[in-house]
Structure formats: C-alpha cells, structure tokens
Amino acid sequence: MPSEMNPWSSSQTIDVDRLFAEFGIEPIGEVTQRLPEVPSFMRRGIVVGHRDYHLIADAIRNRTPFHVLTGFMPSGLPHLGHLMVMKEVVWHVQQGGNGYVAIADREAHAVRGISWEKCREYGKEYLKALYALGFKGTTYYQSKNERLKDLAFEASTKVNFSEMAAIYGFGPETSLSHAMSVVTQVADILYPQLDAGPAPTIVPVGLDQDPHIRLTRDVAYKLRMFTVEDRGDHISVRSKNAPDEALEAVHRAFPGSKKYGGHVDLVGLPMSQVEDAVRKIEIAHGGFGFYLPSSTYHIFMPGLQGGKMSSSVPESLIGYYESDKSLKKKVMAALTGGRMTLEEQKRLGGEPDACSVYLLNLFHMLEDDIELADLRRRCESGELTCGQCKKETLERVQAFLAELRDKMDSVEHLAEEV
C-alpha cells in the first residue's frame, strides 16, 4: 500500500482528495443535516469525511440502538493529539450510543515492542482521561478479552496474506504478531455487535486509519450468510454460505415468497424489514448478522512544531500531565502563522490556518464559535500579535489541563477495575 496510508506512521502527508476519490469516503457536510445537533468537530471542519454515517445520524434522530467504538494503542502516555477521538466517542455516547473502548495492547506489543506491564500502565492513563471526559460504557484490554480473541480467529478465516500485503504493504519481513494485531483490530470494530447485538456501529478515526475500516467492512460482509438485494420489482435474499435450513427459514418467514436454488425472492415489503428479519434468522442459525461498520474521519491536530502530534516527537505534543514549565516552553516556542516582523504582522495580519496555536484553539481550547471567530479576526487583521496569542492560549491550556487532571484523579478507580 502507499506509504502515505500507513496506520503506524507518525510522519506522513495524506492527500485527502485522492483518498476520498480512490476509496469512496464521502464528505461529511450533507449527512450532518440529519443530526438534531451538529457538534463543533463537524461544524469546524475537523471531521471531514465518513462512510455510511447516515445510519448513525438516523439512529441518533430516531433514538434507535447504535454502538460507538474506538481503540488506543498504549505506546506512550496520552496527549492532546488523542483528545479529538476521545471527544467524538463521548459525544456519540451522550447521543445514545453504546460506548466501547479497546486498549490495543496486543498491537502495542507487536508493533512497538512495548512490554505488557507498560501497556497496562499507559492504558490506564487513556482510560482515566476517557472517564474524566464523561465516557460511559465498556472498556477492555485486547489481551484480556477472550471473546474478542475468538472473534479475531473467526475473522482471520476471511483474510489472506495477499490482502494484507495489498492493504498494508506487508512483506516477508512482517512478523506474524503484527498481522495478528491487525485481525484483532478487525475484531475490536465488530465486537460491540457480538457483545450487545447487531446494530449500526460508528468508529471515529483519523484518515490514516482507513485501511482498518476497509478491511473490517470486507470481513463483516464475508461473515454474513445472506445478502439482501433490491432488484427493483422484487427483493432477493441470496445465500452466500447459509445452511439449507437457514434458507428454508427465510422462505417460511415471508409468506408468498418464492424459493429457488440459493435464493428467496419476495415482493411487497420494505427493504429494512426484510433485512432485519434475515439478520435474526442468520443469528438463530449460528451466524453473526453484522452491520458493516460506519466511520468518520478527522484531520490531525498539528504538532506544535508542525507535522503530526506524536509521542515519537516529544516537542510536538502536550501531555495531559505536562508540567507548567514544560507547557510554557512548548507553547511559547510553537510554530505560528505570523509574519517575519511586527510591522508586517500589523500590516498584513497573520495566517491562522497555518498556525499550530490557532489550530489548538480551533480543535480544543475555544468551545464558543463566536470567540473562535473573534480570535481569527484579530489575527487576520493584525490586531493580535503571535506573542499575545500564545500567552492567551497558554492560559487556556493550563486551565483545561488542571481541570482534566483533577477529574482523571477522581476516576482512577474506574480505570483500575478494567
């Protein structure tokens, strides 16, 4: 696969337009109109794309069941680069979703060589942050979840090494544990449906994680016994690998339907009603009945020195337990969109979209859209100097982290219980 889509890279440039065109990701804009409330991360252009988010938006609006899942690889301590996906998960839980969070310790051990002890130590910090932000739901470590491991084994029957090579660029040097960690992530994404029953599932990720979504959707499809197809004048329920008794059960479930070799055709019913009935029959006969997972894609908050905020580049990030001294040094030295001289700054104004400090406010530090718009105006007009903006932003970050740390300390017992 192209290097720019390596899910494990901390230094890559992603061509968003090419990604959308080549892999069928849709812009987020239109589907947000289905939501009763549009969150700031969608309003502000942070979440830029989706796959099948209409299923989630409709579930939120109609108050029908849906799941939300994400995972964190505990290769280091959490930082502000992880905060967006945490907020997305918490928001979807608040909208009625069944929340799931996986600590991907198998991935960290296989890909980064992190010891199991360190995985547990780092994982606990991610969980504390999630609970502090208001997460409610199921959390687990991959290595401790036996049902997940069984599901990963089942998923692996639908994936071969050629697919791994095509999607991830795996070669002869790739360890089996790395390949196994990928299949475990497939199982993570499908696990909420195994645990709580089939329902639309939203997985908020960064654009670089799309390979995992594509693979999981393919596996979920392959694990289905039936496809349900709208043929215009009729609906056709077609067996992929269903036992004969399951196909017969489909025929009996729809009086007046016609059974043929390998499929049942029927008329007069809504597609959704047929799909729901077929899914229940599939589960009754030992299948999974999975929905293909939905996904949203957010752009990355840039590091303080440009590029991606990553644990492998310490000067690029702000940790949740960053000391005041270190925090001040990092923010005041951050890359900005300011001009070369104060005179040019006042005359030409700054360039907020190229400024890591402004983007820190856009992503997290200014909740009020009016305040954010005023910050942008002051920057572009030359009224605000970079030094003053950094000082104001530093105060916001200090206040945010102080409150977050207090909350993390208060929920530590919840993280210990996982």
XYZ file of N, CA and C in Angstrom, residues 18-201:
552
model
N -7.399 12.622 -2.919
C -7.118 11.326 -3.536
C -7.731 10.200 -2.712
N -7.614 10.323 -1.398
C -8.165 9.296 -0.512
C -9.672 9.181 -0.689
N -10.348 10.313 -0.732
C -11.798 10.302 -0.924
C -12.156 9.676 -2.269
N -11.466 10.087 -3.325
C -11.799 9.614 -4.670
C -11.479 8.133 -4.848
N -10.325 7.703 -4.329
C -9.871 6.338 -4.569
C -10.595 5.313 -3.717
N -10.944 5.677 -2.502
C -11.501 4.696 -1.571
C -12.955 4.954 -1.197
N -13.590 5.946 -1.804
C -15.028 6.115 -1.638
C -15.473 6.735 -0.346
N -14.599 7.480 0.325
C -15.016 8.219 1.514
C -15.822 9.435 1.062
N -16.917 9.709 1.737
C -17.780 10.826 1.359
C -17.554 12.027 2.273
N -17.661 13.252 1.746
C -17.574 14.448 2.599
C -18.677 14.418 3.662
N -18.385 14.944 4.823
C -19.300 14.838 5.956
C -20.479 15.796 5.864
N -20.326 16.885 5.094
C -21.269 18.007 5.148
C -22.738 17.657 5.080
N -23.159 16.995 4.006
C -24.593 16.796 3.766
C -25.251 15.926 4.830
N -24.558 14.877 5.277
C -25.179 13.936 6.207
C -25.404 14.566 7.583
N -24.663 15.615 7.918
C -24.860 16.259 9.231
C -26.232 16.923 9.337
N -26.871 17.185 8.203
C -28.201 17.795 8.235
C -29.242 16.866 8.866
N -28.918 15.578 8.961
C -29.832 14.628 9.592
C -29.748 14.679 11.115
N -28.679 15.292 11.645
C -28.467 15.293 13.089
C -29.319 16.355 13.784
N -29.884 16.045 14.948
C -30.604 17.070 15.716
C -29.683 18.184 16.182
N -28.418 17.834 16.426
C -27.419 18.791 16.899
C -26.100 18.466 16.212
N -25.465 19.483 15.627
C -24.190 19.261 14.939
C -23.056 19.665 15.878
N -22.185 18.730 16.258
C -21.122 19.050 17.216
C -20.047 19.936 16.590
N -19.264 20.574 17.436
C -18.261 21.529 16.952
C -17.240 20.869 16.054
N -16.889 19.620 16.310
C -15.866 18.989 15.481
C -16.354 18.724 14.059
N -17.644 18.744 13.840
C -18.172 18.677 12.479
C -18.381 20.076 11.904
N -18.878 21.002 12.729
C -19.092 22.379 12.260
C -17.785 23.032 11.815
N -16.711 22.722 12.494
C -15.445 23.427 12.262
C -14.544 22.769 11.225
N -15.028 21.721 10.565
C -14.228 21.097 9.519
C -13.119 20.206 10.036
N -13.228 19.741 11.278
C -12.234 18.812 11.824
C -12.560 17.393 11.366
N -13.810 16.992 11.499
C -14.279 15.757 10.878
C -14.659 16.099 9.442
N -14.004 15.444 8.495
C -14.154 15.848 7.093
C -14.840 14.803 6.215
N -14.876 13.555 6.666
C -15.443 12.527 5.797
C -16.113 11.419 6.592
N -16.772 10.515 5.858
C -17.483 9.414 6.528
C -17.742 8.269 5.565
N -18.055 7.135 6.149
C -18.652 6.005 5.439
C -19.949 5.648 6.171
N -21.041 5.696 5.478
C -22.348 5.262 5.993
C -22.745 5.922 7.314
N -22.369 7.186 7.496
C -22.748 7.854 8.747
C -24.250 8.117 8.807
N -24.933 8.053 7.661
C -26.378 8.273 7.685
C -27.077 7.269 8.607
N -26.506 6.055 8.726
C -27.105 5.068 9.634
C -27.034 5.536 11.080
N -25.942 6.193 11.426
C -25.759 6.681 12.792
C -26.607 7.925 13.030
N -26.595 8.839 12.067
C -27.392 10.062 12.203
C -28.871 9.718 12.360
N -29.348 8.745 11.582
C -30.752 8.339 11.687
C -31.035 7.677 13.040
N -30.070 6.882 13.535
C -30.254 6.242 14.843
C -30.307 7.289 15.951
N -29.475 8.316 15.845
C -29.497 9.391 16.844
C -30.830 10.122 16.794
N -31.260 10.462 15.592
C -32.513 11.221 15.445
C -33.724 10.400 15.888
N -33.711 9.107 15.556
C -34.865 8.263 15.843
C -34.765 7.537 17.182
N -33.638 7.752 17.877
C -33.396 7.133 19.180
C -33.479 5.606 19.109
N -32.841 5.053 18.077
C -32.744 3.605 17.927
C -31.319 3.167 18.278
N -31.113 1.894 18.580
C -29.800 1.450 19.075
C -28.659 1.658 18.064
N -27.518 2.052 18.576
C -26.273 2.055 17.797
C -25.105 1.965 18.758
N -23.967 1.559 18.227
C -22.750 1.437 19.026
C -21.716 2.459 18.560
N -20.802 2.794 19.456
C -19.650 3.620 19.087
C -18.414 2.980 19.700
N -17.388 2.814 18.884
C -16.162 2.178 19.354
C -14.937 2.915 18.851
N -13.926 2.967 19.676
C -12.595 3.345 19.215
C -11.586 2.575 20.034
N -10.325 2.651 19.605
C -9.260 1.972 20.321
C -8.039 2.871 20.422
N -7.222 2.618 21.429
C -5.988 3.382 21.628
C -4.828 2.411 21.812
N -3.757 2.631 21.043
C -2.561 1.822 21.202
C -1.711 2.429 22.314
N -1.501 1.713 23.409
C -0.784 2.281 24.553
C 0.735 2.213 24.379
N 1.235 2.978 23.422
C 2.678 3.000 23.163
C 3.362 4.137 23.903
N 2.588 4.962 24.591
C 3.107 6.081 25.366
C 1.953 6.716 26.110
N 2.227 7.783 26.825
C 1.182 8.458 27.583
C 0.276 9.260 26.658
N -1.012 9.407 26.989
C -1.926 10.173 26.142
C -1.577 11.651 26.130
N -1.945 12.311 25.023
C -1.678 13.740 24.863
C -2.816 14.372 24.070
N -2.711 15.673 23.799
C -3.809 16.387 23.148
C -4.098 15.875 21.738
N -3.140 15.184 21.130
C -3.405 14.575 19.828
C -4.430 13.458 19.894
N -4.656 12.904 21.079
C -5.654 11.846 21.260
C -7.019 12.397 21.672
N -7.068 13.677 22.006
C -8.267 14.228 22.624
C -9.462 14.266 21.678
N -9.221 14.507 20.386
C -10.348 14.634 19.464
C -11.166 13.355 19.391
N -10.505 12.215 19.189
C -11.278 10.979 19.073
C -11.956 10.642 20.397
N -11.339 11.008 21.521
C -11.997 10.814 22.808
C -13.285 11.631 22.887
N -13.211 12.891 22.447
C -14.398 13.743 22.454
C -15.484 13.191 21.532
N -15.085 12.673 20.375
C -16.064 12.130 19.432
C -16.796 10.936 20.040
N -16.050 10.067 20.693
C -16.672 8.898 21.315
C -17.634 9.328 22.421
N -17.186 10.222 23.281
C -18.023 10.680 24.391
C -19.289 11.350 23.858
N -19.156 12.162 22.819
C -20.331 12.837 22.247
C -21.344 11.816 21.729
N -20.871 10.787 21.038
C -21.802 9.789 20.499
C -22.465 8.987 21.621
N -21.741 8.748 22.708
C -22.358 8.102 23.861
C -23.462 8.997 24.425
N -23.184 10.286 24.501
C -24.181 11.237 25.013
C -25.412 11.311 24.111
N -25.247 10.956 22.830
C -26.388 10.941 21.909
C -27.146 9.621 21.932
N -26.745 8.712 22.812
C -27.475 7.454 22.966
C -26.719 6.213 22.536
N -25.479 6.357 22.095
C -24.714 5.202 21.636
C -24.214 4.334 22.770
N -24.080 3.046 22.495
C -23.457 2.118 23.440
C -21.945 2.228 23.263
N -21.244 2.710 24.284
C -19.834 3.025 24.146
C -18.911 1.836 24.392
N -17.888 1.713 23.536
C -16.851 0.689 23.679
C -15.500 1.315 23.391
N -14.526 1.012 24.235
C -13.156 1.468 24.004
C -12.216 0.295 24.235
N -11.378 0.038 23.230
C -10.377 -1.023 23.329
C -9.008 -0.412 23.611
N -8.288 -0.973 24.549
C -6.875 -0.648 24.729
C -6.094 -1.686 23.938
N -5.475 -1.239 22.851
C -4.862 -2.152 21.875
C -3.465 -2.562 22.330
N -3.415 -3.296 23.441
C -2.115 -3.692 23.965
C -1.445 -4.760 23.106
N -2.238 -5.584 22.426
C -1.644 -6.554 21.509
C -0.920 -5.834 20.368
N -1.528 -4.777 19.868
C -0.905 -4.008 18.798
C 0.370 -3.330 19.296
N 0.309 -2.709 20.470
C 1.483 -2.018 21.017
C 2.635 -2.995 21.242
N 2.319 -4.183 21.719
C 3.351 -5.189 21.974
C 3.950 -5.702 20.671
N 3.080 -5.914 19.668
C 3.545 -6.476 18.396
C 4.277 -5.461 17.539
N 3.761 -4.246 17.481
C 4.272 -3.249 16.531
C 5.357 -2.376 17.138
N 5.210 -2.029 18.420
C 6.157 -1.117 19.061
C 7.077 -1.808 20.072
N 6.802 -3.085 20.350
C 7.636 -3.799 21.305
C 7.458 -3.336 22.737
N 6.298 -2.762 23.057
C 6.028 -2.281 24.420
C 5.748 -3.479 25.323
N 6.345 -3.494 26.494
C 6.116 -4.604 27.424
C 4.662 -4.615 27.882
N 4.199 -5.788 28.304
C 2.820 -5.896 28.777
C 2.595 -5.011 30.005
N 3.605 -4.914 30.844
C 3.486 -4.069 32.034
C 3.304 -2.606 31.657
N 4.097 -2.140 30.694
C 3.972 -0.757 30.242
C 2.648 -0.529 29.521
N 2.203 -1.513 28.770
C 0.896 -1.400 28.099
C -0.197 -1.137 29.128
N -0.116 -1.861 30.229
C -1.119 -1.702 31.275
C -1.010 -0.315 31.907
N 0.225 0.131 32.148
C 0.451 1.438 32.764
C -0.072 2.561 31.874
N 0.283 2.506 30.591
C -0.178 3.545 29.657
C -1.680 3.449 29.424
N -2.165 2.214 29.295
C -3.593 2.028 29.041
C -4.453 2.628 30.133
N -3.998 2.499 31.358
C -4.735 3.065 32.490
C -4.890 4.575 32.339
N -3.874 5.261 31.820
C -3.944 6.713 31.647
C -4.965 7.102 30.575
N -5.029 6.327 29.498
C -6.055 6.586 28.470
C -7.452 6.431 29.065
N -7.637 5.383 29.837
C -8.958 5.134 30.425
C -9.340 6.219 31.422
N -8.393 6.666 32.227
C -8.665 7.761 33.164
C -9.145 9.003 32.407
N -8.466 9.322 31.304
C -8.847 10.501 30.527
C -10.249 10.347 29.946
N -10.551 9.176 29.426
C -11.875 8.937 28.851
C -12.974 9.078 29.900
N -12.780 8.437 31.050
C -13.782 8.551 32.107
C -13.896 9.991 32.598
N -12.773 10.704 32.643
C -12.799 12.106 33.071
C -13.597 12.977 32.108
N -13.572 12.628 30.834
C -14.304 13.390 29.819
C -15.778 13.028 29.762
N -16.172 12.002 30.514
C -17.585 11.644 30.580
C -17.957 10.351 29.900
N -16.971 9.537 29.524
C -17.285 8.268 28.859
C -18.033 7.329 29.790
N -19.031 6.672 29.218
C -19.758 5.611 29.917
C -19.881 4.446 28.951
N -19.561 3.260 29.435
C -19.664 2.104 28.555
C -18.677 1.022 28.908
N -18.303 0.220 27.916
C -17.447 -0.947 28.097
C -16.021 -0.625 27.672
N -15.061 -0.956 28.525
C -13.654 -0.811 28.177
C -12.952 -2.137 28.423
N -11.921 -2.406 27.648
C -11.203 -3.673 27.824
C -9.809 -3.585 27.207
N -8.925 -4.482 27.665
C -7.620 -4.686 27.054
C -7.746 -5.868 26.088
N -7.194 -5.721 24.899
C -7.289 -6.806 23.922
C -6.801 -8.128 24.493
N -5.688 -8.090 25.213
C -5.057 -9.319 25.701
C -5.896 -10.041 26.745
N -6.874 -9.352 27.342
C -7.677 -9.939 28.413
C -9.071 -10.364 27.955
N -9.417 -10.079 26.718
C -10.786 -10.304 26.246
C -10.835 -11.595 25.422
N -11.301 -12.678 26.035
C -11.291 -13.986 25.374
C -12.291 -14.056 24.218
N -13.462 -13.435 24.380
C -14.442 -13.450 23.284
C -13.906 -12.681 22.077
N -13.169 -11.623 22.355
C -12.545 -10.863 21.269
C -11.550 -11.741 20.513
N -10.744 -12.491 21.236
C -9.748 -13.357 20.589
C -10.424 -14.406 19.709
N -11.536 -14.971 20.193
C -12.273 -15.942 19.379
C -12.823 -15.284 18.115
N -13.332 -14.070 18.259
C -13.854 -13.355 17.100
C -12.727 -13.031 16.118
N -11.554 -12.673 16.635
C -10.408 -12.398 15.770
C -10.024 -13.642 14.979
N -10.064 -14.810 15.636
C -9.753 -16.051 14.921
C -10.766 -16.295 13.808
N -12.040 -16.065 14.127
C -13.076 -16.247 13.107
C -12.863 -15.274 11.946
N -12.531 -14.016 12.267
C -12.273 -13.020 11.226
C -11.088 -13.420 10.364
N -10.088 -14.045 10.975
C -8.881 -14.405 10.226
C -9.149 -15.434 9.134
N -10.256 -16.176 9.269
C -10.595 -17.140 8.216
C -11.026 -16.452 6.936
N -11.286 -15.152 7.021
C -11.742 -14.392 5.849
C -10.670 -13.443 5.304
N -9.446 -13.554 5.814
C -8.358 -12.669 5.377
C -7.164 -13.523 4.980
N -6.538 -13.201 3.831
C -5.320 -13.914 3.451
C -4.142 -12.951 3.371
N -2.947 -13.501 3.211
C -1.750 -12.668 3.239
C -1.655 -11.749 2.028
N -2.233 -12.155 0.928
C -2.231 -11.280 -0.252
C -2.994 -9.990 0.032
N -4.133 -10.121 0.723
C -4.899 -8.928 1.097
C -4.107 -8.057 2.066
N -3.452 -8.690 3.031
C -2.628 -7.935 3.979
C -1.542 -7.153 3.257
N -0.925 -7.799 2.286
C 0.140 -7.137 1.535
C -0.410 -5.978 0.719
N -1.576 -6.173 0.111
C -2.162 -5.123 -0.727
C -2.614 -3.927 0.097
N -3.161 -4.182 1.272
C -3.709 -3.099 2.089
C -2.628 -2.393 2.900
N -1.722 -3.193 3.498
C -0.765 -2.628 4.457
C 0.681 -2.616 3.974
N 0.944 -3.235 2.829
C 2.321 -3.307 2.363
C 3.142 -4.328 3.111
N 2.496 -5.301 3.761
C 3.229 -6.331 4.484
C 4.069 -7.160 3.519
N 5.226 -7.592 3.984
C 6.112 -8.410 3.172
C 6.664 -9.570 3.966
N 7.662 -10.270 3.408
C 8.230 -11.436 4.100
C 8.801 -11.107 5.476
N 9.193 -9.839 5.667
C 9.799 -9.462 6.942
C 8.764 -9.137 8.020
N 7.508 -9.045 7.644
C 6.462 -8.691 8.609
C 6.224 -9.834 9.586
N 6.225 -9.522 10.866
C 6.018 -10.571 11.871
C 4.574 -11.041 11.871
N 4.386 -12.290 12.260
C 3.030 -12.820 12.368
C 2.241 -12.083 13.440
N 2.931 -11.646 14.493
C 2.227 -10.925 15.553
C 1.661 -9.613 15.036
N 2.361 -8.954 14.104
C 1.846 -7.713 13.518
C 0.565 -8.010 12.736
N 0.603 -9.081 11.933
C -0.587 -9.471 11.176
C -1.734 -9.840 12.114
N -1.412 -10.547 13.198
C -2.446 -10.921 14.164
C -3.047 -9.699 14.841
N -2.216 -8.674 15.063
C -2.738 -7.462 15.711
C -3.742 -6.761 14.805
N -3.522 -6.846 13.486
C -4.470 -6.250 12.545
C -5.810 -6.972 12.620
N -5.780 -8.291 12.628
C -7.027 -9.060 12.698
C -7.722 -8.819 14.039
N -6.933 -8.606 15.089
C -7.534 -8.283 16.387
C -8.260 -6.946 16.322
N -7.721 -5.985 15.574
C -8.411 -4.703 15.424
C -9.702 -4.856 14.631
N -9.703 -5.743 13.653
C -10.953 -6.053 12.949
C -11.991 -6.552 13.956
N -11.548 -7.448 14.835
C -12.460 -7.974 15.850
C -12.911 -6.881 16.813
N -12.004 -5.952 17.155
C -12.399 -4.820 18.010
C -13.596 -4.083 17.413
N -13.502 -3.785 16.129
C -14.532 -2.977 15.466
C -15.873 -3.716 15.435
N -15.820 -5.032 15.313
C -17.055 -5.821 15.263
C -17.546 -6.259 16.644
N -16.692 -6.150 17.638
C -17.006 -6.678 18.969
C -18.292 -6.119 19.583
N -18.569 -4.803 19.476
C -19.823 -4.321 20.082
C -21.060 -5.070 19.588
N -21.067 -5.471 18.306
C -22.216 -6.185 17.768
C -22.281 -7.617 18.297
N -21.114 -8.196 18.567
C -21.090 -9.521 19.184
C -21.555 -9.446 20.628
N -21.144 -8.385 21.312
C -21.409 -8.258 22.740
C -22.832 -7.806 23.041
N -23.330 -6.840 22.283
C -24.633 -6.233 22.602
C -25.672 -6.422 21.511
N -25.341 -7.137 20.465
C -26.291 -7.374 19.385
C -26.022 -6.503 18.175
N -26.348 -7.003 16.980
C -26.096 -6.243 15.757
C -26.825 -4.899 15.759
N -26.102 -3.866 15.403
C -26.646 -2.515 15.283
C -25.622 -1.685 14.521
N -26.056 -0.601 13.908
C -25.069 0.286 13.271
C -23.990 0.671 14.277
N -22.754 0.722 13.818
C -21.616 0.998 14.701
C -20.747 2.079 14.083
